[in-house]
């Protein structure tokens, strides 16, 4: 694999390397999908898997673009709606009492 970085990133991968990159993207998407989306205090943006705001949006967009280029299909990076609602609404949404 050859990579160059000078504020522009070029990558050349062959065969097995392309397959491995696809696995890395699937793992990244799965990690995001299994992480709850947390509403940031005083901000309309969310935090998920340690990423917040525009950084989170840019990572999700990059995963999507790379998956499209590798023709591995769309990858879901969003947490289940029920998990986010329970976390955001707390006891109101029927979350178990602690």
mmCIF file with all atom_site columns, C-alpha atoms in Angstrom:
data_model
loop_
_atom_site.group_PDB
_atom_site.id
_atom_site.type_symbol
_atom_site.label_atom_id
_atom_site.label_alt_id
_atom_site.label_comp_id
_atom_site.label_asym_id
_atom_site.label_entity_id
_atom_site.label_seq_id
_atom_site.pdbx_PDB_ins_code
_atom_site.Cartn_x
_atom_site.Cartn_y
_atom_site.Cartn_z
_atom_site.occupancy
_atom_site.B_iso_or_equiv
_atom_site.pdbx_formal_charge
_atom_site.auth_seq_id
_atom_site.auth_comp_id
_atom_site.auth_asym_id
_atom_site.auth_atom_id
_atom_site.pdbx_PDB_model_num
ATOM 1  C CA . UNK A 1 1  ? 0.000   0.000  0.000  1.00 0.00 ? 1  UNK A CA 1
ATOM 2  C CA . UNK A 1 2  ? 1.264   3.453  -0.857 1.00 0.00 ? 2  UNK A CA 1
ATOM 3  C CA . UNK A 1 3  ? -0.018  6.619  0.815  1.00 0.00 ? 3  UNK A CA 1
ATOM 4  C CA . UNK A 1 4  ? 0.861   10.265 0.320  1.00 0.00 ? 4  UNK A CA 1
ATOM 5  C CA . UNK A 1 5  ? -0.292  13.161 2.470  1.00 0.00 ? 5  UNK A CA 1
ATOM 6  C CA . UNK A 1 6  ? 0.153   16.843 1.738  1.00 0.00 ? 6  UNK A CA 1
ATOM 7  C CA . UNK A 1 7  ? -3.332  18.119 2.693  1.00 0.00 ? 7  UNK A CA 1
ATOM 8  C CA . UNK A 1 8  ? -4.455  15.874 -0.158 1.00 0.00 ? 8  UNK A CA 1
ATOM 9  C CA . UNK A 1 9  ? -4.569  12.152 0.490  1.00 0.00 ? 9  UNK A CA 1
ATOM 10 C CA . UNK A 1 10 ? -3.884  9.641  -2.257 1.00 0.00 ? 10 UNK A CA 1
ATOM 11 C CA . UNK A 1 11 ? -4.121  5.930  -1.609 1.00 0.00 ? 11 UNK A CA 1
ATOM 12 C CA . UNK A 1 12 ? -3.257  2.965  -3.774 1.00 0.00 ? 12 UNK A CA 1
ATOM 13 C CA . UNK A 1 13 ? -4.365  -0.440 -2.502 1.00 0.00 ? 13 UNK A CA 1
ATOM 14 C CA . UNK A 1 14 ? -4.511  -3.843 -4.156 1.00 0.00 ? 14 UNK A CA 1
ATOM 15 C CA . UNK A 1 15 ? -6.634  -6.970 -3.693 1.00 0.00 ? 15 UNK A CA 1
ATOM 16 C CA . UNK A 1 16 ? -6.390  -8.037 -0.080 1.00 0.00 ? 16 UNK A CA 1
ATOM 17 C CA . UNK A 1 17 ? -5.648  -4.467 1.071  1.00 0.00 ? 17 UNK A CA 1
ATOM 18 C CA . UNK A 1 18 ? -8.935  -3.282 -0.446 1.00 0.00 ? 18 UNK A CA 1
ATOM 19 C CA . UNK A 1 19 ? -10.790 -6.067 1.365  1.00 0.00 ? 19 UNK A CA 1
ATOM 20 C CA . UNK A 1 20 ? -9.062  -5.141 4.637  1.00 0.00 ? 20 UNK A CA 1
ATOM 21 C CA . UNK A 1 21 ? -9.981  -1.474 4.198  1.00 0.00 ? 21 UNK A CA 1
ATOM 22 C CA . UNK A 1 22 ? -13.601 -2.544 3.707  1.00 0.00 ? 22 UNK A CA 1
ATOM 23 C CA . UNK A 1 23 ? -13.439 -4.490 6.991  1.00 0.00 ? 23 UNK A CA 1
ATOM 24 C CA . UNK A 1 24 ? -12.008 -1.427 8.756  1.00 0.00 ? 24 UNK A CA 1
ATOM 25 C CA . UNK A 1 25 ? -14.880 0.713  7.450  1.00 0.00 ? 25 UNK A CA 1
ATOM 26 C CA . UNK A 1 26 ? -17.451 -1.862 8.582  1.00 0.00 ? 26 UNK A CA 1
ATOM 27 C CA . UNK A 1 27 ? -15.880 -1.927 12.062 1.00 0.00 ? 27 UNK A CA 1
ATOM 28 C CA . UNK A 1 28 ? -15.911 1.880  12.262 1.00 0.00 ? 28 UNK A CA 1
ATOM 29 C CA . UNK A 1 29 ? -19.560 2.022  11.180 1.00 0.00 ? 29 UNK A CA 1
ATOM 30 C CA . UNK A 1 30 ? -20.515 -0.722 13.656 1.00 0.00 ? 30 UNK A CA 1
ATOM 31 C CA . UNK A 1 31 ? -18.728 1.125  16.490 1.00 0.00 ? 31 UNK A CA 1
ATOM 32 C CA . UNK A 1 32 ? -20.683 4.284  15.713 1.00 0.00 ? 32 UNK A CA 1
ATOM 33 C CA . UNK A 1 33 ? -23.965 2.388  15.365 1.00 0.00 ? 33 UNK A CA 1
ATOM 34 C CA . UNK A 1 34 ? -23.463 0.760  18.781 1.00 0.00 ? 34 UNK A CA 1
ATOM 35 C CA . UNK A 1 35 ? -22.609 4.048  20.525 1.00 0.00 ? 35 UNK A CA 1
ATOM 36 C CA . UNK A 1 36 ? -25.444 6.168  21.901 1.00 0.00 ? 36 UNK A CA 1
ATOM 37 C CA . UNK A 1 37 ? -25.951 9.647  20.482 1.00 0.00 ? 37 UNK A CA 1
ATOM 38 C CA . UNK A 1 38 ? -25.653 12.149 23.327 1.00 0.00 ? 38 UNK A CA 1
ATOM 39 C CA . UNK A 1 39 ? -27.132 15.620 23.011 1.00 0.00 ? 39 UNK A CA 1
ATOM 40 C CA . UNK A 1 40 ? -24.529 18.295 23.760 1.00 0.00 ? 40 UNK A CA 1
ATOM 41 C CA . UNK A 1 41 ? -25.528 20.756 26.451 1.00 0.00 ? 41 UNK A CA 1
ATOM 42 C CA . UNK A 1 42 ? -26.529 24.122 24.982 1.00 0.00 ? 42 UNK A CA 1
ATOM 43 C CA . UNK A 1 43 ? -25.742 22.961 21.462 1.00 0.00 ? 43 UNK A CA 1
ATOM 44 C CA . UNK A 1 44 ? -27.963 21.387 18.788 1.00 0.00 ? 44 UNK A CA 1
ATOM 45 C CA . UNK A 1 45 ? -25.152 18.981 17.823 1.00 0.00 ? 45 UNK A CA 1
ATOM 46 C CA . UNK A 1 46 ? -24.646 15.463 19.204 1.00 0.00 ? 46 UNK A CA 1
ATOM 47 C CA . UNK A 1 47 ? -21.739 13.440 20.518 1.00 0.00 ? 47 UNK A CA 1
ATOM 48 C CA . UNK A 1 48 ? -21.209 9.811  19.558 1.00 0.00 ? 48 UNK A CA 1
ATOM 49 C CA . UNK A 1 49 ? -18.262 7.418  20.123 1.00 0.00 ? 49 UNK A CA 1
ATOM 50 C CA . UNK A 1 50 ? -16.040 10.249 21.376 1.00 0.00 ? 50 UNK A CA 1
ATOM 51 C CA . UNK A 1 51 ? -16.687 12.473 18.352 1.00 0.00 ? 51 UNK A CA 1
ATOM 52 C CA . UNK A 1 52 ? -18.760 15.630 18.596 1.00 0.00 ? 52 UNK A CA 1
ATOM 53 C CA . UNK A 1 53 ? -20.470 18.141 16.352 1.00 0.00 ? 53 UNK A CA 1
ATOM 54 C CA . UNK A 1 54 ? -19.053 18.741 12.893 1.00 0.00 ? 54 UNK A CA 1
ATOM 55 C CA . UNK A 1 55 ? -16.214 16.287 13.545 1.00 0.00 ? 55 UNK A CA 1
ATOM 56 C CA . UNK A 1 56 ? -18.806 13.509 13.981 1.00 0.00 ? 56 UNK A CA 1
ATOM 57 C CA . UNK A 1 57 ? -20.658 14.547 10.820 1.00 0.00 ? 57 UNK A CA 1
ATOM 58 C CA . UNK A 1 58 ? -17.428 14.662 8.794  1.00 0.00 ? 58 UNK A CA 1
ATOM 59 C CA . UNK A 1 59 ? -16.367 11.179 9.968  1.00 0.00 ? 59 UNK A CA 1
ATOM 60 C CA . UNK A 1 60 ? -19.777 9.723  9.078  1.00 0.00 ? 60 UNK A CA 1
ATOM 61 C CA . UNK A 1 61 ? -19.609 11.394 5.659  1.00 0.00 ? 61 UNK A CA 1
ATOM 62 C CA . UNK A 1 62 ? -16.088 10.052 5.048  1.00 0.00 ? 62 UNK A CA 1
ATOM 63 C CA . UNK A 1 63 ? -17.122 6.502  6.017  1.00 0.00 ? 63 UNK A CA 1
ATOM 64 C CA . UNK A 1 64 ? -20.008 6.787  3.569  1.00 0.00 ? 64 UNK A CA 1
ATOM 65 C CA . UNK A 1 65 ? -17.819 8.133  0.736  1.00 0.00 ? 65 UNK A CA 1
ATOM 66 C CA . UNK A 1 66 ? -15.151 5.483  1.222  1.00 0.00 ? 66 UNK A CA 1
ATOM 67 C CA . UNK A 1 67 ? -17.745 2.694  1.391  1.00 0.00 ? 67 UNK A CA 1
ATOM 68 C CA . UNK A 1 68 ? -19.232 3.976  -1.874 1.00 0.00 ? 68 UNK A CA 1
ATOM 69 C CA . UNK A 1 69 ? -15.811 4.051  -3.551 1.00 0.00 ? 69 UNK A CA 1
ATOM 70 C CA . UNK A 1 70 ? -15.121 0.479  -2.405 1.00 0.00 ? 70 UNK A CA 1
ATOM 71 C CA . UNK A 1 71 ? -18.610 -0.591 -3.535 1.00 0.00 ? 71 UNK A CA 1
ATOM 72 C CA . UNK A 1 72 ? -19.350 -2.250 -0.184 1.00 0.00 ? 72 UNK A CA 1
ATOM 73 C CA . UNK A 1 73 ? -22.789 -0.683 0.047  1.00 0.00 ? 73 UNK A CA 1
ATOM 74 C CA . UNK A 1 74 ? -24.253 1.776  2.523  1.00 0.00 ? 74 UNK A CA 1
ATOM 75 C CA . UNK A 1 75 ? -23.068 1.456  6.129  1.00 0.00 ? 75 UNK A CA 1
ATOM 76 C CA . UNK A 1 76 ? -25.316 2.445  9.017  1.00 0.00 ? 76 UNK A CA 1
ATOM 77 C CA . UNK A 1 77 ? -23.535 4.732  11.510 1.00 0.00 ? 77 UNK A CA 1
ATOM 78 C CA . UNK A 1 78 ? -26.638 5.816  13.432 1.00 0.00 ? 78 UNK A CA 1
ATOM 79 C CA . UNK A 1 79 ? -27.525 4.329  16.822 1.00 0.00 ? 79 UNK A CA 1
ATOM 80 C CA . UNK A 1 80 ? -30.924 2.633  17.220 1.00 0.00 ? 80 UNK A CA 1
ATOM 81 C CA . UNK A 1 81 ? -33.560 5.344  17.739 1.00 0.00 ? 81 UNK A CA 1
ATOM 82 C CA . UNK A 1 82 ? -34.843 3.697  20.922 1.00 0.00 ? 82 UNK A CA 1
ATOM 83 C CA . UNK A 1 83 ? -31.394 3.870  22.573 1.00 0.00 ? 83 UNK A CA 1
ATOM 84 C CA . UNK A 1 84 ? -31.058 7.589  21.869 1.00 0.00 ? 84 UNK A CA 1
ATOM 85 C CA . UNK A 1 85 ? -34.598 8.344  23.026 1.00 0.00 ? 85 UNK A CA 1
ATOM 86 C CA . UNK A 1 86 ? -34.156 6.445  26.281 1.00 0.00 ? 86 UNK A CA 1
ATOM 87 C CA . UNK A 1 87 ? -30.886 8.232  26.961 1.00 0.00 ? 87 UNK A CA 1
ATOM 88 C CA . UNK A 1 88 ? -32.180 11.687 26.074 1.00 0.00 ? 88 UNK A CA 1
ATOM 89 C CA . UNK A 1 89 ? -35.557 11.434 27.803 1.00 0.00 ? 89 UNK A CA 1
ATOM 90 C CA . UNK A 1 90 ? -34.372 9.385  30.795 1.00 0.00 ? 90 UNK A CA 1
ATOM 91 C CA . UNK A 1 91 ? -37.195 8.122  32.979 1.00 0.00 ? 91 UNK A CA 1
ATOM 92 C CA . UNK A 1 92 ? -39.835 9.750  30.788 1.00 0.00 ? 92 UNK A CA 1
ATOM 93 C CA . UNK A 1 93 ? -39.230 7.232  27.984 1.00 0.00 ? 93 UNK A CA 1
ATOM 94 C CA . UNK A 1 94 ? -39.570 4.299  30.329 1.00 0.00 ? 94 UNK A CA 1
ATOM 95 C CA . UNK A 1 95 ? -35.918 3.714  31.108 1.00 0.00 ? 95 UNK A CA 1
ATOM 96 C CA . UNK A 1 96 ? -35.381 1.450  34.137 1.00 0.00 ? 96 UNK A CA 1
ATOM 97 C CA . UNK A 1 97 ? -34.989 3.224  37.457 1.00 0.00 ? 97 UNK A CA 1
ATOM 98 C CA . UNK A 1 98 ? -31.445 3.315  38.753 1.00 0.00 ? 98 UNK A CA 1
#
